[in-house]
CSV table of C-alpha atoms in Angstrom, one decimal:
chain,number,residue,atom,x,y,z
A,12,MET,CA,130.9,99.6,179.0
A,13,THR,CA,130.3,102.9,177.4
A,14,THR,CA,127.6,104.3,179.6
A,15,ASN,CA,128.9,106.3,182.4
A,16,THR,CA,126.4,106.0,185.3
A,17,ALA,CA,127.7,105.2,188.7
A,18,ALA,CA,128.4,101.7,189.8
A,19,PRO,CA,126.4,100.3,192.7
A,20,ALA,CA,128.5,100.6,195.9
A,21,PRO,CA,129.6,97.0,196.9
A,22,ASP,CA,128.6,97.4,200.5
A,23,LYS,CA,124.9,98.0,199.3
A,24,LEU,CA,124.9,94.7,197.4
A,25,THR,CA,123.2,91.6,198.5
A,26,ALA,CA,125.4,88.4,199.2
A,27,LYS,CA,124.5,87.0,195.9
A,28,GLY,CA,125.3,90.4,194.3
A,29,LYS,CA,128.6,90.7,196.0
A,30,ALA,CA,129.6,87.3,194.8
A,31,THR,CA,128.6,88.0,191.3
A,32,ARG,CA,130.7,91.3,191.4
A,33,ALA,CA,133.7,89.5,192.8
A,34,ARG,CA,133.6,86.9,190.2
A,35,ILE,CA,133.5,89.4,187.6
A,36,LEU,CA,136.4,91.2,189.1
A,37,GLU,CA,138.4,88.3,189.4
A,38,HIS,CA,138.1,87.4,185.8
A,39,ALA,CA,138.7,91.1,184.7
A,40,ALA,CA,142.0,91.1,186.7
A,41,GLU,CA,143.1,87.9,185.0
A,42,LEU,CA,142.1,89.1,181.5
A,43,ILE,CA,143.7,92.4,182.0
A,44,TYR,CA,146.9,90.8,183.3
A,45,THR,CA,147.1,88.4,180.5
A,46,LYS,CA,145.7,90.4,177.6
A,47,GLY,CA,146.1,94.0,178.6
A,48,VAL,CA,143.4,96.7,179.2
A,49,HIS,CA,143.0,97.5,175.6
A,50,ALA,CA,142.4,94.0,174.6
A,51,THR,CA,140.0,93.1,177.2
A,52,ASN,CA,136.5,93.6,176.1
A,53,ASN,CA,132.9,93.0,177.4
A,54,GLU,CA,132.4,89.9,175.3
A,55,GLN,CA,135.4,88.1,176.7
A,56,LEU,CA,134.8,89.2,180.1
A,57,ARG,CA,131.1,88.0,180.0
A,58,ARG,CA,132.1,84.6,178.8
A,59,ALA,CA,134.9,84.1,181.3
A,60,ALA,CA,132.8,85.2,184.3
A,61,GLY,CA,129.6,83.5,183.1
A,62,VAL,CA,127.4,86.7,183.3
A,63,SER,CA,125.0,88.4,181.0
A,64,GLY,CA,125.8,91.8,179.3
A,65,SER,CA,123.1,93.5,181.6
A,66,GLN,CA,124.7,91.9,184.6
A,67,LEU,CA,128.1,93.2,183.6
A,68,ASN,CA,126.6,96.6,182.9
A,69,HIS,CA,124.9,96.8,186.1
A,70,TYR,CA,128.0,96.2,188.3
A,71,PHE,CA,130.5,98.0,186.1
A,72,PRO,CA,128.7,100.5,183.8
A,73,SER,CA,132.0,101.8,182.2
A,74,LYS,CA,135.6,100.4,181.5
A,75,GLU,CA,136.7,103.0,184.0
A,76,SER,CA,134.5,101.6,186.8
A,77,LEU,CA,135.7,98.1,186.2
A,78,VAL,CA,139.4,99.1,186.0
A,79,LEU,CA,139.1,101.2,189.1
A,80,ALA,CA,137.5,98.2,190.9
A,81,VAL,CA,140.3,96.0,189.8
A,82,ILE,CA,142.9,98.5,191.1
A,83,ALA,CA,141.0,98.6,194.4
A,84,TRP,CA,140.9,94.7,194.7
A,85,GLN,CA,144.5,94.3,194.0
A,86,ALA,CA,145.4,97.2,196.2
A,87,GLU,CA,143.4,95.7,199.0
A,88,ARG,CA,145.4,92.5,198.8
A,89,VAL,CA,148.9,94.1,198.6
A,90,LEU,CA,148.2,96.8,201.2
A,91,THR,CA,146.7,94.2,203.6
A,92,PHE,CA,149.6,91.9,203.2
A,93,HIS,CA,152.0,94.6,204.0
A,94,ARG,CA,150.1,95.8,207.0
A,95,SER,CA,149.9,92.3,208.5
A,96,GLU,CA,151.3,91.7,211.9
A,97,ARG,CA,154.2,89.5,210.5
A,98,PHE,CA,156.0,92.8,209.4
A,99,ALA,CA,155.3,94.6,212.6
A,100,CYS,CA,154.8,98.0,210.6
A,101,PHE,CA,158.4,97.6,209.3
A,102,ASP,CA,159.8,99.0,212.5
A,103,SER,CA,163.1,97.0,212.2
A,104,LEU,CA,165.5,95.6,209.7
A,105,ASP,CA,164.5,92.2,210.5
A,106,ALA,CA,161.0,93.1,209.4
A,107,PHE,CA,162.3,94.3,206.0
A,108,ARG,CA,164.4,91.2,205.7
A,109,ALA,CA,161.5,88.9,206.4
A,110,TRP,CA,159.5,90.8,203.8
A,111,ALA,CA,162.4,90.3,201.1
A,112,ASP,CA,162.7,86.7,202.0
A,113,PHE,CA,159.0,86.1,201.5
A,114,TYR,CA,159.1,87.3,197.9
A,115,VAL,CA,162.5,85.7,197.3
A,116,GLY,CA,161.4,82.4,198.5
A,117,TYR,CA,157.9,82.4,197.0
A,118,GLU,CA,158.2,80.4,194.0
A,119,ARG,CA,155.5,81.9,192.0
A,120,ALA,CA,156.9,85.3,192.5
A,121,TYR,CA,158.8,85.8,189.4
A,122,GLN,CA,156.2,83.9,187.4
A,123,GLU,CA,153.6,86.2,188.5
A,124,GLY,CA,155.5,89.4,189.0
A,125,CYS,CA,153.8,92.1,191.1
A,126,THR,CA,150.1,92.1,189.9
A,127,LEU,CA,149.7,95.8,191.0
A,128,GLY,CA,152.9,96.8,189.3
A,129,SER,CA,152.1,94.9,186.2
A,130,LEU,CA,148.6,96.5,186.2
A,131,ALA,CA,150.1,100.1,186.6
A,132,SER,CA,152.4,99.6,183.8
A,133,GLU,CA,149.4,98.6,181.6
A,134,ILE,CA,147.3,101.6,182.8
A,135,ILE,CA,149.8,104.4,182.7
A,136,LYS,CA,149.8,103.9,178.9
A,137,THR,CA,146.0,104.1,178.6
A,138,ASP,CA,143.8,107.3,178.6
A,139,LEU,CA,141.5,105.8,181.2
A,140,ASP,CA,140.9,108.3,183.9
A,141,VAL,CA,142.2,106.2,186.9
A,142,HIS,CA,145.6,107.6,187.2
A,143,ASP,CA,144.8,109.4,190.7
A,144,GLU,CA,143.5,106.2,192.2
A,145,LEU,CA,146.6,104.2,191.0
A,146,ALA,CA,148.9,106.8,192.3
A,147,SER,CA,147.1,106.9,195.6
A,148,VAL,CA,147.7,103.0,196.1
A,149,PHE,CA,151.4,103.3,195.5
A,150,ASP,CA,151.4,106.4,197.9
A,151,GLN,CA,149.9,104.2,200.6
A,152,TRP,CA,152.4,101.5,199.9
A,153,ARG,CA,155.4,104.0,200.1
A,154,VAL,CA,153.9,105.3,203.3
A,155,ILE,CA,154.0,102.0,205.0
A,156,PHE,CA,157.7,101.8,204.4
A,157,ARG,CA,158.4,105.4,205.1
A,158,ASP,CA,156.4,105.3,208.5
A,159,GLY,CA,158.4,102.1,209.4
A,160,ILE,CA,161.8,103.7,208.9
A,161,ALA,CA,160.6,106.9,210.7
A,162,ARG,CA,159.6,104.6,213.6
A,163,MET,CA,163.0,102.9,213.5
A,164,GLN,CA,164.5,106.5,213.9
A,165,GLN,CA,162.2,107.1,216.8
A,166,LEU,CA,163.4,103.9,218.5
A,167,GLY,CA,167.0,104.9,217.8
A,168,ARG,CA,167.5,101.9,215.5
A,169,ILE,CA,168.7,104.2,212.5
A,170,SER,CA,170.3,107.5,212.3
A,171,PRO,CA,168.3,110.6,212.1
A,172,GLU,CA,170.2,111.5,209.0
A,173,ALA,CA,168.3,108.7,207.0
A,174,ASP,CA,165.5,110.2,204.8
A,175,PRO,CA,162.5,107.8,205.3
A,176,THR,CA,160.8,108.9,202.1
A,177,ARG,CA,163.9,108.5,200.0
A,178,LEU,CA,164.7,105.0,201.4
A,179,ALA,CA,160.9,104.0,200.9
A,180,ASN,CA,161.3,104.9,197.2
A,181,LEU,CA,164.4,102.9,196.9
A,182,LEU,CA,162.8,99.9,198.6
A,183,LEU,CA,159.6,100.1,196.6
A,184,ALA,CA,161.5,100.7,193.3
A,185,ALA,CA,163.9,97.7,194.1
A,186,PHE,CA,160.9,95.6,194.6
A,187,GLN,CA,159.1,96.7,191.3
A,188,GLY,CA,162.2,96.8,189.2
A,189,GLY,CA,163.6,93.5,190.7
A,190,MET,CA,160.4,91.8,190.0
A,191,LEU,CA,160.5,92.8,186.4
A,192,LEU,CA,164.1,91.7,185.9
A,193,ALA,CA,163.3,88.3,187.7
A,194,GLN,CA,160.4,87.9,185.2
A,195,VAL,CA,162.4,88.6,182.2
A,196,ALA,CA,165.3,86.4,183.4
A,197,ARG,CA,163.0,83.7,184.7
A,198,ASP,CA,165.4,83.8,187.7
A,199,ILE,CA,164.7,85.2,191.2
A,200,ALA,CA,168.4,86.5,191.5
A,201,PRO,CA,167.8,90.0,190.3
A,202,LEU,CA,164.9,90.5,192.8
A,203,LYS,CA,167.0,88.9,195.6
A,204,ASP,CA,170.0,91.1,194.7
A,205,ALA,CA,168.0,94.3,194.5
A,206,LEU,CA,165.9,93.8,197.7
A,207,ARG,CA,168.8,92.7,199.9
A,208,SER,CA,171.1,95.5,198.6
A,209,ALA,CA,168.5,98.1,199.3
A,210,ILE,CA,167.9,96.7,202.8
A,211,ASP,CA,171.7,96.7,203.3
A,212,TYR,CA,171.7,100.3,202.4
A,213,VAL,CA,169.2,101.1,205.1
A,214,GLN,CA,171.3,99.1,207.4
A,215,THR,CA,174.2,101.4,206.7
A,216,PHE,CA,172.2,103.9,208.8
A,217,ALA,CA,171.9,101.4,211.7
A,218,ARG,CA,172.7,102.5,215.2
A,219,SER,CA,173.0,100.6,218.4
A,220,PRO,CA,169.7,101.2,220.2
A,221,ASP,CA,169.6,103.9,222.8
A,222,PRO,CA,169.2,102.4,226.1
A,223,GLY,CA,166.9,105.3,227.2
A,224,VAL,CA,164.6,104.7,224.3
A,225,LEU,CA,164.3,101.0,224.9
A,226,GLN,CA,163.3,101.5,228.6
A,227,ALA,CA,160.8,104.0,227.6
A,228,ARG,CA,159.0,101.4,225.4
B,14,MET,CA,151.7,87.5,160.4
B,15,THR,CA,150.9,83.8,160.6
B,16,THR,CA,153.4,82.3,158.3
B,17,ASN,CA,156.7,81.6,159.9
B,18,THR,CA,159.3,81.9,157.1
B,19,ALA,CA,162.4,83.8,157.9
B,20,ALA,CA,162.4,87.6,157.6
B,21,PRO,CA,165.2,88.9,155.2
B,22,ALA,CA,168.3,90.0,157.2
B,23,PRO,CA,168.3,93.8,157.5
B,24,ASP,CA,171.9,94.0,156.0
B,25,LYS,CA,170.8,92.3,152.9
B,26,LEU,CA,168.2,95.0,152.0
B,27,THR,CA,168.5,97.9,149.6
B,28,ALA,CA,168.6,101.4,150.9
B,29,LYS,CA,164.9,101.6,150.1
B,30,GLY,CA,164.1,98.4,151.8
B,31,LYS,CA,165.9,99.3,154.9
B,32,ALA,CA,164.0,102.5,155.1
B,33,THR,CA,160.6,100.7,154.8
B,34,ARG,CA,161.5,98.2,157.3
B,35,ALA,CA,162.6,101.0,159.6
B,36,ARG,CA,159.4,102.8,159.1
B,37,ILE,CA,157.4,99.7,159.8
B,38,LEU,CA,159.4,99.0,163.1
B,39,GLU,CA,159.0,102.6,164.3
B,40,HIS,CA,155.3,102.4,164.0
B,41,ALA,CA,155.1,98.9,165.5
B,42,ALA,CA,157.1,100.0,168.6
B,43,GLU,CA,154.7,103.0,169.0
B,44,LEU,CA,151.6,100.7,168.7
B,45,ILE,CA,152.9,98.1,170.9
B,46,TYR,CA,153.8,100.8,173.4
B,47,THR,CA,150.5,102.4,173.3
B,48,LYS,CA,148.1,99.4,172.6
B,49,GLY,CA,150.0,96.5,173.8
B,50,VAL,CA,151.3,93.4,171.9
B,51,HIS,CA,148.0,91.7,171.9
B,52,ALA,CA,146.0,94.7,170.7
B,53,THR,CA,148.4,95.5,167.9
B,54,ASN,CA,147.4,93.8,164.6
B,55,ASN,CA,148.4,93.8,161.0
B,56,GLU,CA,145.7,96.2,159.8
B,57,GLN,CA,146.6,99.0,162.3
B,58,LEU,CA,150.3,98.7,161.6
B,59,ARG,CA,149.7,98.8,157.6
B,60,ARG,CA,147.7,101.9,158.0
B,61,ALA,CA,150.1,103.6,160.5
B,62,ALA,CA,153.2,102.9,158.6
B,63,GLY,CA,151.5,103.2,155.1
B,64,VAL,CA,152.6,99.9,153.7
B,65,SER,CA,150.7,97.0,152.0
B,66,GLY,CA,149.9,93.7,153.5
B,67,SER,CA,152.4,92.0,151.3
B,68,GLN,CA,155.2,94.5,152.1
B,69,LEU,CA,154.4,93.9,155.8
B,70,ASN,CA,154.6,90.2,155.3
B,71,HIS,CA,157.8,90.5,153.4
B,72,TYR,CA,159.7,92.2,156.2
B,73,PHE,CA,158.0,90.6,159.1
B,74,PRO,CA,156.5,87.3,158.2
B,75,SER,CA,155.2,86.5,161.8
B,76,LYS,CA,154.4,88.5,164.9
B,77,GLU,CA,157.3,86.9,166.5
B,78,SER,CA,159.7,88.3,163.8
B,79,LEU,CA,158.2,91.7,164.3
B,80,VAL,CA,158.4,91.8,168.1
B,81,LEU,CA,161.8,90.4,168.0
B,82,ALA,CA,162.8,93.4,165.6
B,83,VAL,CA,161.3,95.8,168.0
B,84,ILE,CA,163.2,94.4,170.8
B,85,ALA,CA,166.5,94.5,168.9
B,86,TRP,CA,165.7,98.1,167.8
B,87,GLN,CA,164.9,99.4,171.2
B,88,ALA,CA,167.9,97.5,172.8
B,89,GLU,CA,170.3,99.0,170.2
B,90,ARG,CA,169.2,102.5,171.3
B,91,VAL,CA,169.5,101.8,175.1
B,92,LEU,CA,172.7,99.8,175.0
B,93,THR,CA,174.4,102.3,172.7
B,94,PHE,CA,173.4,105.2,175.0
B,95,HIS,CA,174.9,103.2,177.9
B,96,ARG,CA,178.0,102.5,176.1
B,97,SER,CA,178.6,106.1,174.9
B,98,GLU,CA,181.7,107.9,175.9
B,99,ARG,CA,179.8,110.3,178.2
B,100,PHE,CA,179.6,107.4,180.8
B,101,ALA,CA,183.2,106.2,180.3
B,102,CYS,CA,182.3,102.4,180.8
B,103,PHE,CA,180.8,103.5,184.3
B,104,ASP,CA,184.3,103.3,185.8
B,105,SER,CA,183.6,105.8,188.6
B,106,LEU,CA,180.9,107.0,190.8
B,107,ASP,CA,180.7,110.3,188.8
B,108,ALA,CA,179.8,108.3,185.8
B,109,PHE,CA,176.8,106.7,187.6
B,110,ARG,CA,175.8,110.0,188.9
B,111,ALA,CA,175.9,111.6,185.5
B,112,TRP,CA,173.7,108.8,184.3
B,113,ALA,CA,171.2,109.3,187.1
B,114,ASP,CA,171.2,113.0,186.5
B,115,PHE,CA,170.5,112.4,182.8
B,116,TYR,CA,167.2,110.5,183.4
B,117,VAL,CA,166.3,112.7,186.4
B,118,GLY,CA,166.8,115.8,184.4
B,119,TYR,CA,165.2,114.6,181.2
B,120,GLU,CA,161.7,116.1,181.3
B,121,ARG,CA,160.0,113.3,179.2
B,122,ALA,CA,161.6,110.4,181.2
B,123,TYR,CA,158.5,109.9,183.5
B,124,GLN,CA,156.1,110.4,180.7
B,125,GLU,CA,157.7,107.9,178.5
B,126,GLY,CA,159.1,105.6,181.0
B,127,CYS,CA,161.8,103.0,179.8
B,128,THR,CA,160.7,101.9,176.4
B,129,LEU,CA,162.4,98.6,176.9
B,130,GLY,CA,161.1,98.0,180.4
B,131,SER,CA,157.6,99.0,179.2
B,132,LEU,CA,158.0,96.5,176.3
B,133,ALA,CA,159.4,93.8,178.6
B,134,SER,CA,156.4,94.1,181.0
B,135,GLU,CA,154.0,93.6,178.0
B,136,ILE,CA,156.0,90.7,176.5
B,137,ILE,CA,156.6,88.6,179.5
B,138,LYS,CA,152.8,88.1,179.8
B,139,THR,CA,152.5,86.9,176.1
B,140,ASP,CA,153.3,83.4,174.9
B,141,LEU,CA,155.4,84.9,172.1
B,142,ASP,CA,158.7,83.0,171.7
B,143,VAL,CA,160.9,86.1,172.3
B,144,HIS,CA,161.9,85.6,176.0
B,145,ASP,CA,165.5,84.6,175.4
B,146,GLU,CA,166.2,87.7,173.3
B,147,LEU,CA,164.5,89.9,175.8
B,148,ALA,CA,166.5,88.4,178.6
B,149,SER,CA,169.7,88.7,176.6
B,150,VAL,CA,169.1,92.5,176.2
B,151,PHE,CA,168.8,93.0,180.0
B,152,ASP,CA,171.9,90.7,180.6
B,153,GLN,CA,173.8,93.0,178.2
B,154,TRP,CA,172.5,96.2,180.2
B,155,ARG,CA,173.5,94.4,183.5
B,156,VAL,CA,176.9,93.5,182.3
B,157,ILE,CA,177.6,97.2,181.4
B,158,PHE,CA,177.1,98.2,185.1
B,159,ARG,CA,178.7,95.0,186.4
B,160,ASP,CA,181.9,95.6,184.3
B,161,GLY,CA,182.0,99.2,185.4
B,162,ILE,CA,181.9,98.3,189.0
B,163,ALA,CA,184.5,95.5,188.6
B,164,ARG,CA,186.7,98.1,186.9
B,165,MET,CA,186.2,100.5,189.8
B,166,GLN,CA,187.6,97.7,192.0
B,167,GLN,CA,190.5,97.1,189.8
B,168,LEU,CA,191.3,100.8,190.0
B,169,GLY,CA,191.0,100.7,193.9
B,170,ARG,CA,188.1,103.0,193.8
B,171,ILE,CA,185.7,100.6,195.6
B,172,SER,CA,186.3,97.8,198.0
B,173,PRO,CA,187.0,94.2,196.7
B,174,GLU,CA,184.1,93.2,199.1
B,175,ALA,CA,181.5,94.8,196.8
B,176,ASP,CA,179.7,92.3,194.6
B,177,PRO,CA,179.5,93.8,191.0
B,178,THR,CA,176.6,91.6,190.0
B,179,ARG,CA,174.5,92.4,193.0
B,180,LEU,CA,175.1,96.0,192.8
B,181,ALA,CA,174.4,96.1,189.1
B,182,ASN,CA,171.0,94.4,189.9
B,183,LEU,CA,170.2,97.0,192.4
B,184,LEU,CA,171.0,99.9,189.8
B,185,LEU,CA,169.0,98.2,187.1
B,186,ALA,CA,166.0,97.5,189.4
B,187,ALA,CA,166.1,101.1,190.8
B,188,PHE,CA,166.0,102.3,187.3
B,189,GLN,CA,163.2,100.1,186.2
B,190,GLY,CA,161.1,100.3,189.3
B,191,GLY,CA,161.9,104.0,189.8
B,192,MET,CA,160.7,104.7,186.3
B,193,LEU,CA,157.5,103.0,186.8
B,194,LEU,CA,156.8,104.7,190.2
B,195,ALA,CA,157.7,108.1,188.7
B,196,GLN,CA,155.2,107.4,185.7
B,197,VAL,CA,152.4,106.5,188.2
B,198,ALA,CA,153.0,109.4,190.4
B,199,ARG,CA,153.5,111.8,187.4
B,200,ASP,CA,156.6,113.0,189.4
B,201,ILE,CA,160.2,112.5,188.9
B,202,ALA,CA,160.9,112.1,192.7
B,203,PRO,CA,160.6,108.4,193.1
B,204,LEU,CA,163.1,107.7,190.2
B,205,LYS,CA,165.5,110.4,191.7
B,206,ASP,CA,165.3,108.9,195.1
B,207,ALA,CA,165.7,105.4,194.0
B,208,LEU,CA,168.8,106.1,191.6
B,209,ARG,CA,170.5,108.4,194.0
B,210,SER,CA,170.1,106.0,196.9
B,211,ALA,CA,171.3,103.1,194.8
B,212,ILE,CA,174.4,105.0,193.9
B,213,ASP,CA,175.0,106.2,197.5
B,214,TYR,CA,174.9,102.4,198.5
B,215,VAL,CA,177.7,101.8,195.9
B,216,GLN,CA,179.5,104.8,197.5
B,217,THR,CA,179.4,103.0,200.8
B,218,PHE,CA,182.1,100.6,199.2
B,219,ALA,CA,184.3,103.6,198.1
B,220,ARG,CA,188.1,103.8,199.0
B,221,SER,CA,190.6,106.2,198.6
B,222,PRO,CA,192.4,105.2,195.3
B,223,ASP,CA,195.5,103.1,195.7
B,224,PRO,CA,198.5,105.2,194.6
B,225,GLY,CA,200.1,102.1,193.2
B,226,VAL,CA,197.2,101.3,191.1
B,227,LEU,CA,197.0,104.9,189.8
B,228,GLN,CA,200.8,104.8,188.8
B,229,ALA,CA,200.2,101.7,187.0
B,230,ARG,CA,197.4,103.2,184.7
């Protein structure tokens, strides 16, 4: 992973190629998560994924290209989940409460933590040139919350005085920090407290819906 | 660092011994921070700290003993700072705002992140037997905030309806998560938003002080 030629675009690969690439990625994500970016090397990854050195080099010609693909893979999972219908674009307090309940009720949550947050805390300490991509993922996540809160304002559900970006940053920070504290304590309580308090704060901006706005829907 | 005999207690060391131990610790903290627990080995640490293998083994006979000492060293710095007079045991909203302003105004904050949070996110993924010590540090940190909020209740500054532990978890999570988001974004805004919103939420429980309580002080 020292050469720096471009990796083949995933959508140009054959079905077999895609499967091999996905297998490498899955093991890379696992190794990076458990051992860290620095301690993950070609040899371990080759053995774990059961691929040859030339195969590995074909799909991921550099460590950057591998780490970028792991970021993209985990981002896809997290963002798709947050954009799923169950949360209705976060246009109500109920949606935010359902989201908090999911993580608080998910028994592996505090064992696993947030895979993306965990990867981020690894990567920000390295000199790999992947910071922009990582920042972009967290921006997209923040925008999901921010747009949901802005939509709640349009619907008259919360006051125009609320600052959607500021609240989105609180919610995302409560999630990331709460997950870390829950992992450290081996107890879900810190995550539960942080998420519910953050949502309760959003609720302090709640208004009775404007009947005119409701009719217009 | 494979033998498991006890490390000498720091207070039993000579002045020279204490200095050597401190030098090893400082370099170990730096290596663990930049390279991760897994990738930090005896050889790198010996070279960085300029000590012999037998010296290293004398002060830190196992990786556990070294990591425990790094946790204790960083915990001491963080807890002492939070217990300093400038924050008056966090018995007012002003104290919490001064605390937030310190980190928001500290230019290296989002470059460095929280050394303890960063170390924690490393360690929770390892199988080192240091989880209890790490959890204890975060407990102590949480208790500083919780006791401050409970004291604010006793002083009639905030409502008895506020839950001090829950608010302490929000504040600590907003700090840890906000720090991670600021590092990822290379921008202090997420930390600023998260901390100020968390404190604004505490303020929603604020009351005019009870004159009786004030007289009794």
